[in-house]
Short mmCIF file of C-alpha atoms and ligand atoms in Angstrom, two decimals:
data_model
loop_
_atom_site.label_atom_id
_atom_site.label_comp_id
_atom_site.label_asym_id
_atom_site.label_seq_id
_atom_site.Cartn_x
_atom_site.Cartn_y
_atom_site.Cartn_z
CA UNK A 828 -100.69 61.84 -123.57
CA UNK A 829 -100.71 65.52 -123.26
CA UNK A 830 -103.42 68.05 -121.24
CA UNK A 831 -104.26 69.52 -124.84
CA UNK A 832 -104.95 66.20 -126.09
CA UNK A 833 -107.39 65.42 -123.14
CA UNK A 834 -108.88 69.09 -123.42
CA UNK A 835 -109.50 68.73 -127.26
CA UNK A 836 -111.05 65.85 -127.22
CA UNK A 837 -113.33 66.85 -124.10
CA UNK A 838 -114.05 70.29 -126.23
CA UNK A 839 -115.22 67.92 -129.23
CA UNK A 840 -117.11 65.73 -127.12
CA UNK A 841 -118.68 68.98 -125.26
CA UNK A 842 -119.60 70.79 -128.74
CA UNK A 843 -121.46 67.28 -130.14
CA UNK A 844 -123.43 66.71 -126.59
CA UNK A 845 -125.05 69.53 -125.00
CA UNK A 846 -126.91 68.17 -122.10
CA UNK A 847 -126.20 67.97 -118.42
CA UNK A 848 -122.82 65.95 -118.60
CA UNK A 849 -122.70 62.94 -115.98
CA UNK A 850 -120.27 62.92 -112.75
CA UNK A 851 -120.02 59.15 -113.41
CA UNK A 852 -118.65 57.47 -115.83
CA UNK A 853 -118.25 53.26 -116.41
CA UNK A 854 -116.00 51.35 -118.01
CA UNK A 855 -117.54 48.03 -119.21
CA UNK A 856 -115.75 44.66 -120.00
CA UNK A 857 -116.49 42.06 -122.39
CA UNK A 858 -119.61 41.53 -122.37
CA UNK A 859 -121.79 43.75 -120.87
CA UNK A 860 -122.69 45.21 -123.92
CA UNK A 861 -126.63 44.59 -122.67
CA UNK A 862 -125.93 47.75 -120.12
CA UNK A 863 -125.05 50.36 -122.77
CA UNK A 864 -127.88 49.32 -125.33
CA UNK A 865 -130.21 49.72 -121.87
CA UNK A 866 -129.35 53.75 -121.76
CA UNK A 867 -131.74 56.18 -122.34
CA UNK A 868 -131.69 59.07 -125.38
CA UNK A 869 -128.31 57.93 -125.96
CA UNK A 870 -125.59 60.04 -127.47
CA UNK A 871 -123.06 57.68 -128.85
CA UNK A 872 -119.25 58.32 -129.53
CA UNK A 873 -117.37 55.93 -131.96
CA UNK A 874 -113.65 55.85 -130.38
CA UNK A 875 -112.69 56.22 -134.13
CA UNK A 876 -114.16 59.74 -134.28
CA UNK A 877 -112.81 60.60 -130.87
CA UNK A 878 -109.61 62.24 -131.20
CA UNK A 879 -106.85 61.04 -129.87
CA UNK A 880 -108.64 57.42 -128.38
CA UNK A 881 -106.80 54.49 -129.54
CA UNK A 882 -109.13 52.11 -131.25
CA UNK A 883 -109.68 48.59 -129.28
CA UNK A 884 -109.05 45.30 -131.72
CA UNK A 885 -110.60 42.63 -129.37
CA UNK A 886 -113.93 41.06 -130.15
CA UNK A 887 -116.12 40.86 -127.85
CA UNK A 888 -115.36 45.10 -127.21
CA UNK A 889 -117.07 47.47 -129.06
CA UNK A 890 -115.34 50.57 -128.93
CA UNK A 891 -118.48 53.09 -128.01
CA UNK A 892 -118.88 56.25 -125.64
CA UNK A 893 -122.15 56.48 -124.63
CA UNK A 894 -123.58 59.51 -122.45
CA UNK A 895 -127.69 59.23 -121.55
CA UNK A 896 -129.53 58.01 -118.66
CA UNK A 897 -129.66 55.04 -116.85
CA UNK A 898 -133.22 55.01 -115.65
CA UNK A 899 -133.44 58.58 -114.13
CA UNK A 900 -129.36 59.20 -113.50
CA UNK A 901 -126.54 60.60 -116.42
CA UNK A 902 -124.07 58.59 -116.94
CA UNK A 903 -121.51 57.63 -119.32
CA UNK A 904 -120.79 54.15 -120.27
CA UNK A 905 -117.09 53.69 -121.94
CA UNK A 906 -117.98 50.47 -123.63
CA UNK A 907 -114.72 48.96 -124.59
CA UNK A 908 -111.28 49.49 -123.96
CA UNK A 909 -107.59 49.78 -124.95
CA UNK A 910 -105.37 46.95 -123.50
CA UNK A 911 -101.85 47.13 -123.66
CA UNK A 912 -101.27 43.25 -125.09
CA UNK A 913 -103.15 45.36 -127.97
CA UNK A 914 -99.81 46.65 -128.10
CA UNK A 915 -101.02 50.53 -127.05
CA UNK A 916 -97.79 52.35 -125.46
CA UNK A 917 -98.98 52.22 -121.70
CA UNK A 918 -99.70 56.47 -121.75
CA UNK A 919 -102.52 55.33 -124.18
CA UNK A 920 -103.82 53.55 -121.62
CA UNK A 921 -105.10 56.46 -119.39
CA UNK A 922 -106.27 58.13 -122.49
CA UNK A 923 -109.83 57.64 -122.22
CA UNK A 924 -109.73 58.28 -118.38
CA UNK A 925 -108.15 61.32 -118.75
CA UNK A 926 -111.14 62.77 -121.41
CA UNK A 927 -113.13 61.54 -118.41
CA UNK A 928 -111.98 64.06 -115.84
CA UNK A 929 -111.62 66.58 -118.37
CA UNK A 930 -115.28 66.46 -119.44
CA UNK A 931 -115.89 66.54 -115.18
CA UNK A 932 -116.67 63.06 -113.94
CA UNK A 933 -116.14 62.62 -110.47
CA UNK A 934 -116.64 58.93 -110.17
CA UNK A 935 -115.37 56.26 -112.53
CA UNK A 936 -116.82 52.46 -112.12
CA UNK A 937 -114.33 49.70 -113.50
CA UNK A 938 -115.73 46.11 -114.15
CA UNK A 939 -113.25 43.54 -116.13
CA UNK A 940 -113.21 40.08 -117.18
CA UNK A 941 -111.44 38.03 -114.38
CA UNK A 942 -110.02 34.95 -113.62
CA UNK A 943 -110.35 33.66 -109.59
CA UNK A 944 -107.91 32.75 -107.45
CA UNK A 945 -110.38 31.37 -105.25
CA UNK A 946 -111.93 27.99 -106.09
CA UNK A 947 -115.19 29.10 -103.67
CA UNK A 948 -115.85 31.89 -106.39
CA UNK A 949 -116.24 30.34 -109.18
CA UNK A 950 -117.01 31.14 -113.05
CA UNK A 951 -120.13 33.68 -113.52
CA UNK A 952 -119.56 34.88 -110.00
CA UNK A 953 -118.64 39.14 -109.11
CA UNK A 954 -115.91 40.35 -107.04
CA UNK A 955 -115.87 44.20 -106.11
CA UNK A 956 -111.96 45.22 -106.78
CA UNK A 957 -110.69 45.96 -103.27
CA UNK A 958 -106.66 46.27 -103.51
CA UNK A 959 -104.98 45.65 -106.71
CA UNK A 960 -101.02 44.56 -107.68
CA UNK A 961 -99.81 46.00 -110.33
CA UNK A 962 -97.89 43.21 -112.18
CA UNK A 963 -98.25 43.96 -116.01
CA UNK A 964 -95.35 46.30 -115.94
CA UNK A 965 -96.85 49.12 -117.65
CA UNK A 966 -97.61 51.88 -116.28
CA UNK A 967 -99.44 54.54 -118.21
CA UNK A 968 -98.23 57.63 -115.42
CA UNK A 969 -94.40 57.22 -116.96
CA UNK A 970 -92.93 60.21 -118.34
CA UNK A 971 -93.30 63.69 -117.58
CA UNK A 972 -95.73 64.59 -115.24
CA UNK A 973 -98.24 67.69 -115.77
CA UNK A 974 -99.29 68.76 -112.30
CA UNK A 975 -102.57 70.57 -114.06
CA UNK A 976 -103.96 66.73 -114.05
CA UNK A 977 -102.04 65.39 -110.45
CA UNK A 978 -99.06 65.36 -108.48
CA UNK A 979 -96.01 63.88 -109.78
CA UNK A 980 -95.86 60.78 -107.11
CA UNK A 981 -99.61 60.07 -106.52
CA UNK A 982 -100.37 57.81 -103.09
CA UNK A 983 -102.38 54.92 -104.06
CA UNK A 984 -103.18 53.75 -100.69
CA UNK A 985 -106.87 53.99 -101.39
CA UNK A 986 -106.53 53.11 -104.94
CA UNK A 987 -110.47 51.60 -104.69
CA UNK A 988 -112.91 54.20 -102.99
CA UNK A 989 -113.70 52.04 -99.71
CA UNK A 990 -117.54 54.17 -99.11
CA UNK A 991 -118.13 53.22 -102.32
CA UNK A 992 -117.21 49.72 -102.41
CA UNK A 993 -119.28 49.24 -98.96
CA UNK A 994 -121.96 50.77 -100.78
CA UNK A 995 -121.56 48.30 -103.80
CA UNK A 996 -121.73 45.50 -101.26
CA UNK A 997 -124.55 46.91 -99.69
CA UNK A 998 -126.61 47.28 -103.18
CA UNK A 999 -125.46 43.61 -103.75
CA UNK A 1000 -126.94 42.28 -100.45
CA UNK A 1001 -129.96 44.31 -100.80
CA UNK A 1002 -130.13 42.20 -104.32
CA UNK A 1003 -129.52 38.73 -103.15
CA UNK A 1004 -127.17 38.76 -104.85
CA UNK A 1005 -123.29 37.20 -104.06
CA UNK A 1006 -120.46 40.02 -104.42
CA UNK A 1007 -116.65 38.60 -102.94
CA UNK A 1008 -114.42 40.88 -102.48
CA UNK A 1009 -110.92 40.86 -103.21
CA UNK A 1010 -107.40 41.81 -105.21
CA UNK A 1011 -107.22 41.96 -108.64
CA UNK A 1012 -103.88 41.36 -110.35
CA UNK A 1013 -103.04 42.47 -113.58
CA UNK A 1014 -100.99 40.65 -115.98
CA UNK A 1015 -100.15 41.52 -118.96
CA UNK A 1016 -101.73 39.17 -121.02
CA UNK A 1017 -101.85 38.37 -124.14
CA UNK A 1018 -101.75 35.21 -123.07
CA UNK A 1019 -103.33 33.56 -119.65
CA UNK A 1020 -101.11 32.52 -117.05
CA UNK A 1021 -99.01 29.15 -116.57
CA UNK A 1022 -100.13 27.70 -113.13
CA UNK A 1023 -96.86 28.20 -111.82
CA UNK A 1024 -97.67 32.18 -111.55
CA UNK A 1025 -101.04 31.44 -110.39
CA UNK A 1026 -99.64 29.76 -107.52
CA UNK A 1027 -97.03 32.72 -106.85
CA UNK A 1028 -99.64 35.24 -107.39
CA UNK A 1029 -101.74 33.39 -104.64
CA UNK A 1030 -99.02 33.30 -101.90
CA UNK A 1031 -99.23 37.04 -102.92
CA UNK A 1032 -102.35 38.05 -101.68
CA UNK A 1033 -104.15 37.93 -104.85
CA UNK A 1034 -107.76 36.71 -105.40
CA UNK A 1035 -108.64 37.23 -109.22
CA UNK A 1036 -106.45 38.00 -112.24
CA UNK A 1037 -107.40 39.97 -115.60
CA UNK A 1038 -105.14 41.94 -118.27
CA UNK A 1039 -107.08 45.47 -117.81
CA UNK A 1040 -108.68 47.77 -115.09
CA UNK A 1041 -105.23 48.65 -113.12
CA UNK A 1042 -103.91 51.62 -115.72
CA UNK A 1043 -107.22 53.42 -115.80
CA UNK A 1044 -107.23 52.96 -111.81
CA UNK A 1045 -104.08 54.89 -111.99
CA UNK A 1046 -104.60 57.34 -113.90
CA UNK A 1047 -107.89 58.17 -112.20
CA UNK A 1048 -106.31 58.56 -108.97
CA UNK A 1049 -103.91 60.32 -110.13
CA UNK A 1050 -106.45 63.29 -111.46
CA UNK A 1051 -108.27 62.31 -107.93
CA UNK A 1052 -111.28 60.97 -109.79
CA UNK A 1053 -113.14 58.10 -106.94
CA UNK A 1054 -112.70 54.40 -108.49
CA UNK A 1055 -115.37 51.05 -107.85
CA UNK A 1056 -114.61 47.93 -109.50
CA UNK A 1057 -116.27 44.77 -110.24
CA UNK A 1058 -114.67 41.47 -112.07
CA UNK A 1059 -116.79 39.19 -113.53
CA UNK A 1060 -115.18 35.91 -112.86
CA UNK A 1061 -115.29 34.10 -115.70
CA UNK A 1062 -112.80 31.37 -115.34
CA UNK A 1063 -111.13 29.52 -111.99
CA UNK A 1064 -107.08 30.72 -113.17
CA UNK A 1065 -104.58 28.93 -115.09
CA UNK A 1066 -103.98 25.35 -112.86
CA UNK A 1067 -107.69 25.37 -110.91
CA UNK A 1068 -109.69 23.90 -113.78
CA UNK A 1069 -109.03 22.45 -117.74
CA UNK A 1070 -108.14 24.57 -119.92
CA UNK A 1071 -108.50 28.43 -120.81
CA UNK A 1072 -110.17 30.00 -123.48
CA UNK A 1073 -111.72 33.21 -125.34
CA UNK A 1074 -114.94 31.89 -126.15
CA UNK A 1075 -115.09 30.12 -122.43
CA UNK A 1076 -114.58 33.89 -121.03
CA UNK A 1077 -117.44 35.08 -122.81
CA UNK A 1078 -119.74 32.38 -121.97
CA UNK A 1079 -119.33 33.55 -118.57
CA UNK A 1080 -119.26 36.79 -118.99
CA UNK A 1081 -122.44 36.91 -120.36
CA UNK A 1082 -123.64 34.40 -117.11
CA UNK A 1083 -122.03 37.25 -114.64
CA UNK A 1084 -123.35 40.26 -116.86
CA UNK A 1085 -127.04 39.58 -115.28
CA UNK A 1086 -126.14 40.78 -112.17
CA UNK A 1087 -123.63 42.82 -113.01
CA UNK A 1088 -126.03 44.43 -114.94
CA UNK A 1089 -128.77 45.29 -111.82
CA UNK A 1090 -126.19 45.72 -109.43
CA UNK A 1091 -124.61 48.34 -111.54
CA UNK A 1092 -128.79 49.57 -111.70
CA UNK A 1093 -128.63 49.92 -108.45
CA UNK A 1094 -125.55 51.65 -107.71
CA UNK A 1095 -126.28 54.09 -109.73
CA UNK A 1096 -129.31 54.91 -108.32
CA UNK A 1097 -127.97 54.66 -104.71
CA UNK A 1098 -125.11 56.91 -105.50
CA UNK A 1099 -126.21 59.39 -108.07
N1 HPA B 7 -106.33 35.69 -116.75
C1 HPA B 7 -106.64 36.68 -117.29
N2 HPA B 7 -106.99 37.27 -117.80
C2 HPA B 7 -108.42 37.17 -118.17
C3 HPA B 7 -108.99 35.54 -117.20
C4 HPA B 7 -107.63 35.00 -116.53
O1 HPA B 7 -107.86 33.46 -116.16
N3 HPA B 7 -110.00 35.13 -117.11
C5 HPA B 7 -110.52 36.58 -118.33
N4 HPA B 7 -109.87 37.45 -118.07
#
């Protein structure tokens, strides 16, 4: 993931989008397509056209970058992301995040679909990510470090920005949207977890489990961006309910998406 490639991709985007470059970007997990569609005056880039971008392969992930306005606030929406389970090399999982940094983005809102380890945070609910456990075995920062991007040993004691998370909770409260808070654990996938794994993760302090997001957070913190995150709970984790299916993930993702969309609109209006 080299500095010159990232800058070249940012240059490619700047040549084609000459408006005010947003300072905030959102990565939209599965089922949040309607928010991207709601952007006004959007300039759309297919990941397939962006130099160096890994191409997503999962159903429900469109693979587009949209630069436009949400309300009257300039934002970038990343519709779809690369996952480790697709077989992308670790360094590619942070490529898009570094391009956002090279474009001047300062705040990154990460969303995902996740299974809940807490009975009271059931399918269709939302959870603000207060911290994470990287159980994926994948780290996009492995390899030679480029000091122009960030330090060799980045501090991640506040990986998830406390002040922004507090604002998110305040927005949810004002809207009457229930928003849980908790620790997100990333597993590599592509299989859902076993019930024994979920029992172990509960002991470790995990509240939600999913297969994404942590690589983007690490890359964003490395280059000094602020990060805030929300999981859409699509199911109770393995062993806490019946069989898990991708179809169910999409179905409950759509229910959570209605509230998540309202929440993201309010959050953007508040912080920008
Ligand atoms: N496990 C991992 N990833 C997920 C889950 C889950 O239960 N639900 C949605 N994404």
